[in-house]
mmCIF file of C-alpha atoms in Angstrom:
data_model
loop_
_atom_site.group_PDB
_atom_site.id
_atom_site.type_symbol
_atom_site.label_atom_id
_atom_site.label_comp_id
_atom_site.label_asym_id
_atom_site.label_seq_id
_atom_site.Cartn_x
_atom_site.Cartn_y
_atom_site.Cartn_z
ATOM 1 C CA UNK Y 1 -4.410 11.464 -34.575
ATOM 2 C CA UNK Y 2 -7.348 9.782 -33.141
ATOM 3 C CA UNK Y 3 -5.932 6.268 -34.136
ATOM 4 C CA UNK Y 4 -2.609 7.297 -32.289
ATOM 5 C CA UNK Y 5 -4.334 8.360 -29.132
ATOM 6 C CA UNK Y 6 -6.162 5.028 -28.834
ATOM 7 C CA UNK Y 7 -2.941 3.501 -29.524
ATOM 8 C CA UNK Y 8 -1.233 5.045 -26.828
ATOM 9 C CA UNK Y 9 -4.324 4.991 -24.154
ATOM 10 C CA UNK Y 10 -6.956 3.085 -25.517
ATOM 11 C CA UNK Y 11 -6.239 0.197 -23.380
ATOM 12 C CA UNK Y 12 -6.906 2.237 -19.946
ATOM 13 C CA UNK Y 13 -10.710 1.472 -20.182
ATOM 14 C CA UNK Y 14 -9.918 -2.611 -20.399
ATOM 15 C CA UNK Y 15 -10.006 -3.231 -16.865
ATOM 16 C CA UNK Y 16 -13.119 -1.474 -16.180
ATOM 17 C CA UNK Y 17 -15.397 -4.100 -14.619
ATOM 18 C CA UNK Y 18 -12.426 -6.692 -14.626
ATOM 19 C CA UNK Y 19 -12.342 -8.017 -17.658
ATOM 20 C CA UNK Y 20 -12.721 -7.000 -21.528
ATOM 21 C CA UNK Y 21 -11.869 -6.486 -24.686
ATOM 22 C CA UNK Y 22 -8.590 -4.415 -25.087
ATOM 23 C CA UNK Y 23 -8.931 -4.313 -29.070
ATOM 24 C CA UNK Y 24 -11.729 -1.359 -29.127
ATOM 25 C CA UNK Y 25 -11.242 0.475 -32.536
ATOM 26 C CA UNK Y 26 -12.084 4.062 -32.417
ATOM 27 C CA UNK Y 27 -15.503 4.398 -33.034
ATOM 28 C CA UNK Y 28 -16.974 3.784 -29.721
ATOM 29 C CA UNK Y 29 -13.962 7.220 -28.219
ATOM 30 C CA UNK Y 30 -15.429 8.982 -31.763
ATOM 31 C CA UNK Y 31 -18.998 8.647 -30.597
ATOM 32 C CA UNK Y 32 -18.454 9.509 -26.698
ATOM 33 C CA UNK Y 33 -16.459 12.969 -28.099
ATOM 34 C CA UNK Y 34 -19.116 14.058 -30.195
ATOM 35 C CA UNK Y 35 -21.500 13.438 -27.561
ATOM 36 C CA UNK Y 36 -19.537 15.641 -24.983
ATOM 37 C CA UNK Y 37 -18.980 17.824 -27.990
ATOM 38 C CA UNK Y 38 -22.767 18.623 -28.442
ATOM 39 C CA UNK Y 39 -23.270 19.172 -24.739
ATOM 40 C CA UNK Y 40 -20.587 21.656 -23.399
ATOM 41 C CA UNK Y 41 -20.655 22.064 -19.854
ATOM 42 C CA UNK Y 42 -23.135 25.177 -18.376
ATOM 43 C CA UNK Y 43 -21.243 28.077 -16.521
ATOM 44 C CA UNK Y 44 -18.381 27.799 -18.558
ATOM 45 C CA UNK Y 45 -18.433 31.463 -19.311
ATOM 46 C CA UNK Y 46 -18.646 32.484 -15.616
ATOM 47 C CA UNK Y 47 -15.312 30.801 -14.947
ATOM 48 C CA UNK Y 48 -13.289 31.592 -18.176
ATOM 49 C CA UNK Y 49 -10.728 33.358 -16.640
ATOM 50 C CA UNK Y 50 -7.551 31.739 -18.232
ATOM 51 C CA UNK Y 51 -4.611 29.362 -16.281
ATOM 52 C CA UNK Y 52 -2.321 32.245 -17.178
ATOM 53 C CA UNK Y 53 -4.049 34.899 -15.415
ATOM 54 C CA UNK Y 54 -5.110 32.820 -12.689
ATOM 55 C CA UNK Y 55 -1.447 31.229 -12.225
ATOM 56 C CA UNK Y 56 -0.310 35.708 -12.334
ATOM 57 C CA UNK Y 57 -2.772 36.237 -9.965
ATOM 58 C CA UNK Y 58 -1.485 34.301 -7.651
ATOM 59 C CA UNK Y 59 2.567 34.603 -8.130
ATOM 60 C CA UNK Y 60 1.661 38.699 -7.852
ATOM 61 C CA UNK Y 61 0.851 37.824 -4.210
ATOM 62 C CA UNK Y 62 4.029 37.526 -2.874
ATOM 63 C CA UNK Y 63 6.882 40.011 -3.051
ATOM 64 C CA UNK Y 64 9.781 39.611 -5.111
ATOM 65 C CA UNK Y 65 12.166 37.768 -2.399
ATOM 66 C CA UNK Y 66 9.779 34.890 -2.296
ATOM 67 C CA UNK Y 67 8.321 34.764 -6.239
ATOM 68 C CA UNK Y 68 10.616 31.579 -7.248
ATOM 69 C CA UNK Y 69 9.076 29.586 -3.434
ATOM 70 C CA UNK Y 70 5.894 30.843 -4.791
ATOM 71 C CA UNK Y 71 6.733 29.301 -8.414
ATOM 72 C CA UNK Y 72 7.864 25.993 -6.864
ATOM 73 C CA UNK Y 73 4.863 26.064 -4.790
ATOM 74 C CA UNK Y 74 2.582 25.823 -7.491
ATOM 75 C CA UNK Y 75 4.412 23.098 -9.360
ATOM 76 C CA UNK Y 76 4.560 20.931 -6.304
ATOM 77 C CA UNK Y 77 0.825 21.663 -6.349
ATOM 78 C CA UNK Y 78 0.672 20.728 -10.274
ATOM 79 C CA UNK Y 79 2.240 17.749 -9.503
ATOM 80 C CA UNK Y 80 0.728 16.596 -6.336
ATOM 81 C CA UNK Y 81 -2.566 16.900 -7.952
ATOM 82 C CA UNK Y 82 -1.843 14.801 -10.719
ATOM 83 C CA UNK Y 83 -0.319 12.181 -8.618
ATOM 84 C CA UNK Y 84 -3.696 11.667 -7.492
ATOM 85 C CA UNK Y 85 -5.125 9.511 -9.729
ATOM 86 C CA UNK Y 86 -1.823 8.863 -12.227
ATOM 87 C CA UNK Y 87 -0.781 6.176 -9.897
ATOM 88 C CA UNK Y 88 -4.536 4.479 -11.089
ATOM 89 C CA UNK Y 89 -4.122 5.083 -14.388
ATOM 90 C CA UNK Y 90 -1.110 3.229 -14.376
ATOM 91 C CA UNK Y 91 -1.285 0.140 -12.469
ATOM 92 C CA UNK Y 92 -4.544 -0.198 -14.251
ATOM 93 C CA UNK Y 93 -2.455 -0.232 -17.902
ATOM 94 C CA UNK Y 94 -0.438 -3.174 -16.215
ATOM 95 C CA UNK Y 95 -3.537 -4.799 -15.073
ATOM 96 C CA UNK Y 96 -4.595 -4.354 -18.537
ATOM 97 C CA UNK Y 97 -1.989 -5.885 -19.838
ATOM 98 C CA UNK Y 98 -2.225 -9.305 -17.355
ATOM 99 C CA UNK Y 99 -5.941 -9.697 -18.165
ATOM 100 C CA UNK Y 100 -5.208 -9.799 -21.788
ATOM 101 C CA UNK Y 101 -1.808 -12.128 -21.094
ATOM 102 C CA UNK Y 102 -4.164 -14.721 -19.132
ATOM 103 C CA UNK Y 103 -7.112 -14.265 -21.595
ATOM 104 C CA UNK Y 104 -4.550 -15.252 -24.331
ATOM 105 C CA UNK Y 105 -3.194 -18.381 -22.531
ATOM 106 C CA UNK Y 106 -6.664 -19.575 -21.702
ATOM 107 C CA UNK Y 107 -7.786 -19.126 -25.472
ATOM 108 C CA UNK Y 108 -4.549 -21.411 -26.004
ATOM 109 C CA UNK Y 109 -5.144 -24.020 -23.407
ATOM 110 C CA UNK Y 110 -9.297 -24.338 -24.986
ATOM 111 C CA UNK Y 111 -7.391 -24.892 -28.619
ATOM 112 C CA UNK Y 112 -5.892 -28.395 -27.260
ATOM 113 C CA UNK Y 113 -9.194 -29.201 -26.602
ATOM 114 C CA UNK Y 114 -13.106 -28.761 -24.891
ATOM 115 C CA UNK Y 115 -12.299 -28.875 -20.960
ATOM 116 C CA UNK Y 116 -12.994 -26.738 -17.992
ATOM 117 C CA UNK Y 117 -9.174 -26.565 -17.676
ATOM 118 C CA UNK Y 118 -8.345 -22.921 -18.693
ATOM 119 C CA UNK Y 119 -11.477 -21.634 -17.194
ATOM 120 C CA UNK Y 120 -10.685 -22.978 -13.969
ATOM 121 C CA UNK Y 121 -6.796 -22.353 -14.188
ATOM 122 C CA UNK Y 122 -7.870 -18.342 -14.972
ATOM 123 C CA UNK Y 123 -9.789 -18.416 -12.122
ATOM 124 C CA UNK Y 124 -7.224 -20.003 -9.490
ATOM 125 C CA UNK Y 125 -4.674 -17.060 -10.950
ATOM 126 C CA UNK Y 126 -7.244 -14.242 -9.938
ATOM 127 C CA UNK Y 127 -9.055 -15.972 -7.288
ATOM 128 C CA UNK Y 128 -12.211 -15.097 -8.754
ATOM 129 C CA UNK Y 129 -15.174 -17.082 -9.779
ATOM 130 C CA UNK Y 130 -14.913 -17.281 -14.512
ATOM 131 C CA UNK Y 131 -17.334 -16.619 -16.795
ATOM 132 C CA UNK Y 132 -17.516 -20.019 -18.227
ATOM 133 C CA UNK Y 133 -21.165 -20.910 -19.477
ATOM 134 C CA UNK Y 134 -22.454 -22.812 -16.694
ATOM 135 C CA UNK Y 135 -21.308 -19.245 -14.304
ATOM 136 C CA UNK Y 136 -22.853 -16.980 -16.755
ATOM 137 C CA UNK Y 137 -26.011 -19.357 -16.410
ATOM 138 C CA UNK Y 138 -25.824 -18.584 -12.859
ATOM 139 C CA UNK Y 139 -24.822 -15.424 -13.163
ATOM 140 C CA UNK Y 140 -28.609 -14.966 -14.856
ATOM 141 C CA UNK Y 141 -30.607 -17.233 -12.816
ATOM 142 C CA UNK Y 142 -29.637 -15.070 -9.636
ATOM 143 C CA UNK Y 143 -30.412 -11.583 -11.678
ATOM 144 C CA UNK Y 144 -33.815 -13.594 -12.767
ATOM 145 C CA UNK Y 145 -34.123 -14.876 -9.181
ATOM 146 C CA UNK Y 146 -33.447 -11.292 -7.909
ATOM 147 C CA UNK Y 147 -36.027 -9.674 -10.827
ATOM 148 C CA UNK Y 148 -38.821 -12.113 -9.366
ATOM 149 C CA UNK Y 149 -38.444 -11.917 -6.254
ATOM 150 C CA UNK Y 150 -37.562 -8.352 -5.531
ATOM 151 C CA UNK Y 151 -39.895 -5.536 -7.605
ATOM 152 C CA UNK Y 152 -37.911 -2.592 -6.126
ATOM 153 C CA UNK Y 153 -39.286 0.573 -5.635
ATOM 154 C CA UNK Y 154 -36.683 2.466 -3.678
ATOM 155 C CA UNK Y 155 -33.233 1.684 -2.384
ATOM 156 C CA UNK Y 156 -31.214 2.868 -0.211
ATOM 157 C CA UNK Y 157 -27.060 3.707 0.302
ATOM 158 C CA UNK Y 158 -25.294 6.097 1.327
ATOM 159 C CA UNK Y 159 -25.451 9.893 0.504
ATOM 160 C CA UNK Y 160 -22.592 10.888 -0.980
ATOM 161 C CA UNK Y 161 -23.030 14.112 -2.945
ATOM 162 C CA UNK Y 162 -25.706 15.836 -2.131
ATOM 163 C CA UNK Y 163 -28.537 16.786 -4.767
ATOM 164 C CA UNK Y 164 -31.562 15.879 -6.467
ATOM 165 C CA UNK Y 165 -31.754 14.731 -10.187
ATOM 166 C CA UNK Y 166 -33.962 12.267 -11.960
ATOM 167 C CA UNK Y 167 -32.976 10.373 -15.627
ATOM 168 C CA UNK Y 168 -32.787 7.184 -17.560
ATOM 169 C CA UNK Y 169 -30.347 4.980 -15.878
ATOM 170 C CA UNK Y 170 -27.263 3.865 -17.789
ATOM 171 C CA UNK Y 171 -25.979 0.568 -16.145
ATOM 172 C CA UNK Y 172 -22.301 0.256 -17.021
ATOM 173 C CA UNK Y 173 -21.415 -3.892 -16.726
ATOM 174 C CA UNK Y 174 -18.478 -3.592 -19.293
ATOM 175 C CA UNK Y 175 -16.374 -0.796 -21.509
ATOM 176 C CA UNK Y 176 -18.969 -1.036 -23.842
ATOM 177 C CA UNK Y 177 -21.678 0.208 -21.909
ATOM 178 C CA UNK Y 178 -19.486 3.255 -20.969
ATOM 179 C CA UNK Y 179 -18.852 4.351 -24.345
ATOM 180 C CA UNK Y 180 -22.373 4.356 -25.051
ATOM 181 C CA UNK Y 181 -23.414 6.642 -22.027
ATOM 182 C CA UNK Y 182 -25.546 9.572 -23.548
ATOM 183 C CA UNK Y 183 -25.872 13.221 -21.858
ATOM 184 C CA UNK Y 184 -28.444 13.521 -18.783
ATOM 185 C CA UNK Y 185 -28.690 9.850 -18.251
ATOM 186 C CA UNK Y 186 -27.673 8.810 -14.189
ATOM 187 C CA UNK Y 187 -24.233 6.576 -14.175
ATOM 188 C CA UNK Y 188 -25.036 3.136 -12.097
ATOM 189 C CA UNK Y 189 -21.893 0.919 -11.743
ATOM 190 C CA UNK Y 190 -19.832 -1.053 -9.408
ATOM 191 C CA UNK Y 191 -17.920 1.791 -8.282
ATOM 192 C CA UNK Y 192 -16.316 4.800 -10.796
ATOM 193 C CA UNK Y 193 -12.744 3.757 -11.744
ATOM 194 C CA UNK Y 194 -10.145 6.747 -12.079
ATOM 195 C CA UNK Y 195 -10.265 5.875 -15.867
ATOM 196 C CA UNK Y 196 -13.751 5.792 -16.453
ATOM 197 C CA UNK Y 197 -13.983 9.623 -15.097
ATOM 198 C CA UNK Y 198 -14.425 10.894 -18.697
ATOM 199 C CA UNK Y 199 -17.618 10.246 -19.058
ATOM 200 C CA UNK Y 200 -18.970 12.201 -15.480
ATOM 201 C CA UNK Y 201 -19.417 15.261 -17.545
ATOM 202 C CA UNK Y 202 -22.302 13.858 -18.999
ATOM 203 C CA UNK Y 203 -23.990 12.644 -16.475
ATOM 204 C CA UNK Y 204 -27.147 13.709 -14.426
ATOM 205 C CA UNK Y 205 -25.991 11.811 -11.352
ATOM 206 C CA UNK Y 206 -23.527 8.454 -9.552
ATOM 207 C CA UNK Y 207 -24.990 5.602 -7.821
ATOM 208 C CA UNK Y 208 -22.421 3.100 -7.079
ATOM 209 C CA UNK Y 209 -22.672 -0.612 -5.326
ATOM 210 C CA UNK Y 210 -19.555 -0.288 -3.832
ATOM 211 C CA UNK Y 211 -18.128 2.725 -1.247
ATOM 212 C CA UNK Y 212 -18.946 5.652 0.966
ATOM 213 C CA UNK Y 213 -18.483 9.399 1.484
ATOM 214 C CA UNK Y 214 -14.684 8.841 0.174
ATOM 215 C CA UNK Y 215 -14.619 6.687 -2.564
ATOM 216 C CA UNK Y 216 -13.338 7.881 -5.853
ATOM 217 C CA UNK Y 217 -16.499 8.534 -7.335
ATOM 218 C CA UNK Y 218 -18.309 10.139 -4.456
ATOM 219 C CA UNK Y 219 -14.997 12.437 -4.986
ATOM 220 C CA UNK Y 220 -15.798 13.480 -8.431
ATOM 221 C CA UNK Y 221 -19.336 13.646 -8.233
ATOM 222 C CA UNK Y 222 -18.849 16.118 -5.559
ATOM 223 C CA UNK Y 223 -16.434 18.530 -7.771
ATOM 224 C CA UNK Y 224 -18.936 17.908 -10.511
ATOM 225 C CA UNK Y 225 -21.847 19.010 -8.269
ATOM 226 C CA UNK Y 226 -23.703 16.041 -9.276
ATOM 227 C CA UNK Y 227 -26.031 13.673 -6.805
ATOM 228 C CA UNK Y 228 -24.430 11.111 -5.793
ATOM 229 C CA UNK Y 229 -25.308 7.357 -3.815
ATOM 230 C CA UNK Y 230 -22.921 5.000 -2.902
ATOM 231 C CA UNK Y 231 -23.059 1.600 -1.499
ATOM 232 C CA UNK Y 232 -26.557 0.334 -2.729
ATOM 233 C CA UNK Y 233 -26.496 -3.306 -2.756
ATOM 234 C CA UNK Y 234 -27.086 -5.047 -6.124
ATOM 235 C CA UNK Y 235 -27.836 -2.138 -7.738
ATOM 236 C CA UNK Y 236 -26.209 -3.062 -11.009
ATOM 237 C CA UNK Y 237 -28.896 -6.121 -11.161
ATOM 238 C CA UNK Y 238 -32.086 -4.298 -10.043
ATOM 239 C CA UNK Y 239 -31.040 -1.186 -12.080
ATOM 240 C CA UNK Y 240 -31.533 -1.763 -15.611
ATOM 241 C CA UNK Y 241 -30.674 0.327 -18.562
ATOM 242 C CA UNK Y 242 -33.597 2.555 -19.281
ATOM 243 C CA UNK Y 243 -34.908 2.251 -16.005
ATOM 244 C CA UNK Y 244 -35.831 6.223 -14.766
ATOM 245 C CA UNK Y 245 -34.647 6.315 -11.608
ATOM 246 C CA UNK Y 246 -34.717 9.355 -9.140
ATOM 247 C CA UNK Y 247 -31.509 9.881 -7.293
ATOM 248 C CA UNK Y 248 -31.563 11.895 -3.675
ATOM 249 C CA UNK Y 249 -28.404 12.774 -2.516
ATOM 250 C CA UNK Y 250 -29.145 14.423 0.680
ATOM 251 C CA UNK Y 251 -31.067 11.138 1.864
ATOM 252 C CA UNK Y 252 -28.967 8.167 0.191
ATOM 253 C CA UNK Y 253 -31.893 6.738 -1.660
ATOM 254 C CA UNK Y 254 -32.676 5.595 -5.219
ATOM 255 C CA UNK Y 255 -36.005 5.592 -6.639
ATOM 256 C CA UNK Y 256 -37.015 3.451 -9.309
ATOM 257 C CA UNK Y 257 -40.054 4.420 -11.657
ATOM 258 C CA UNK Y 258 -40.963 8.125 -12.847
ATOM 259 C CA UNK Y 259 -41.670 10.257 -9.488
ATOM 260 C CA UNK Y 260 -43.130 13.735 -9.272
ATOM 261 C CA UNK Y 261 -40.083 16.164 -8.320
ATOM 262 C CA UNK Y 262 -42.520 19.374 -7.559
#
């Protein structure tokens, strides 16, 4: 079963940060639902009322003459809300799709022979700079240039779900890094795709380089109740995995380093 539901979705989290691997086995899904597994959300049992009561409850407020605009009501509702973030899922299984497509045909082009050909020929097709050695190089020197020059104590975005929480950060850079994110720790990313949602249960709080007050994952973090910063510049290079970083809603800022709370 598990093996069929990775065949059938498994390629949704490939397009997380752009690019990666679409061949993820099982293991990494197996882990991540054992980890939500041993930490079941709190105040479940204060809201256990089931979808068939709730969906009676509210059908028994209208009188018989208008129970089947009531019924359609609530489907158009059902529907509406899933339209939300289906359209995401889906243009992100065709982007998928492309990234693997071009990653193929520059793996074929490198087979003829060593040249910055395909590298550059992938990067003309998505107008975006490759990670070819000489870019990761540079990729590093600016995070070490950025590391030596800045030691940050406390950054600042914008608040966009209020709260206070503190935690090990968990700084997500590809799919990998998601489906290792452990209970408690505080999500730092680029900004929270529709398909990496699954793993907000888990975590203590959202800070996000990208966005504001609407952006998807201000959205969720707000339905979650969880603290939540958006647009803090570079934080997926100053933020490390590991780092404990104190996360203030109310005020937009992002403290780095263990901080007293009382």
């Amino acid at each position: 079963a598990l093996n069929r539901f990775v065949a059938q979705f498994g390629d949704l989290s490939c397009a997380v940060t752009g690019f990666v691997q679409c061949s993820q086995g099982p293991e990494g899904l197996l882990r991540l639902v054992l980890e939500l597994a041993s930490h079941p959300p709190v105040g479940v049992a204060a809201h256990s009322t089931s979808v068939e009561a709730l969906q009676a409850a509210f059908l028994n407020r209208f009188d018989h003459e208008r129970r089947a605009f009531a019924d359609d009501l609530l489907q158009l509702a059902r529907a509406s809300y899933r339209l939300r973030d289906d359209d995401n899922i889906k243009l992100a299984r065709i982007e998928a799709q492309v990234l693997t497509a071009i990653r193929e045909g520059q793996r074929r082009i490198e087979e003829r022979g060593p040249s910055g050909v395909a590298a550059e020929l992938v990067g003309e097709i998505l107008d975006t700079p490759q990670s070819s050695p000489s870019s990761a190089n540079g990729h590093a020197q600016r995070t070490t240039e950025i590391d030596q020059r800045l030691k940050p104590r406390q950054l600042r975005g914008q608040p966009a779900g209020p709260g206070i929480a503190r935690g090990p950060a968990h700084t997500v850079q590809n799919a990998a890094d998601l489906l290792e994110f452990k209970h408690g720790e505080v999500l730092v990313c680029d900004a929270v795709d529709p398909n990496m949602t699954f793993v907000v249960p888990l975590a203590a709080a959202i800070v996000e380089r990208r966005g504001g007050m609407l952006i998807h994952g201000a959205i969720i973090a707000r339905e979650y109740g969880l603290p939540c910063v958006t647009g803090v510049a570079n934080v997926t290079e100053l933020v490390k995995t590991g780092d404990v970083v104190t996360v203030d809603g109310f005020l937009g800022l992002v403290t780095i380093g263990s901080t007293d709370l009382s």
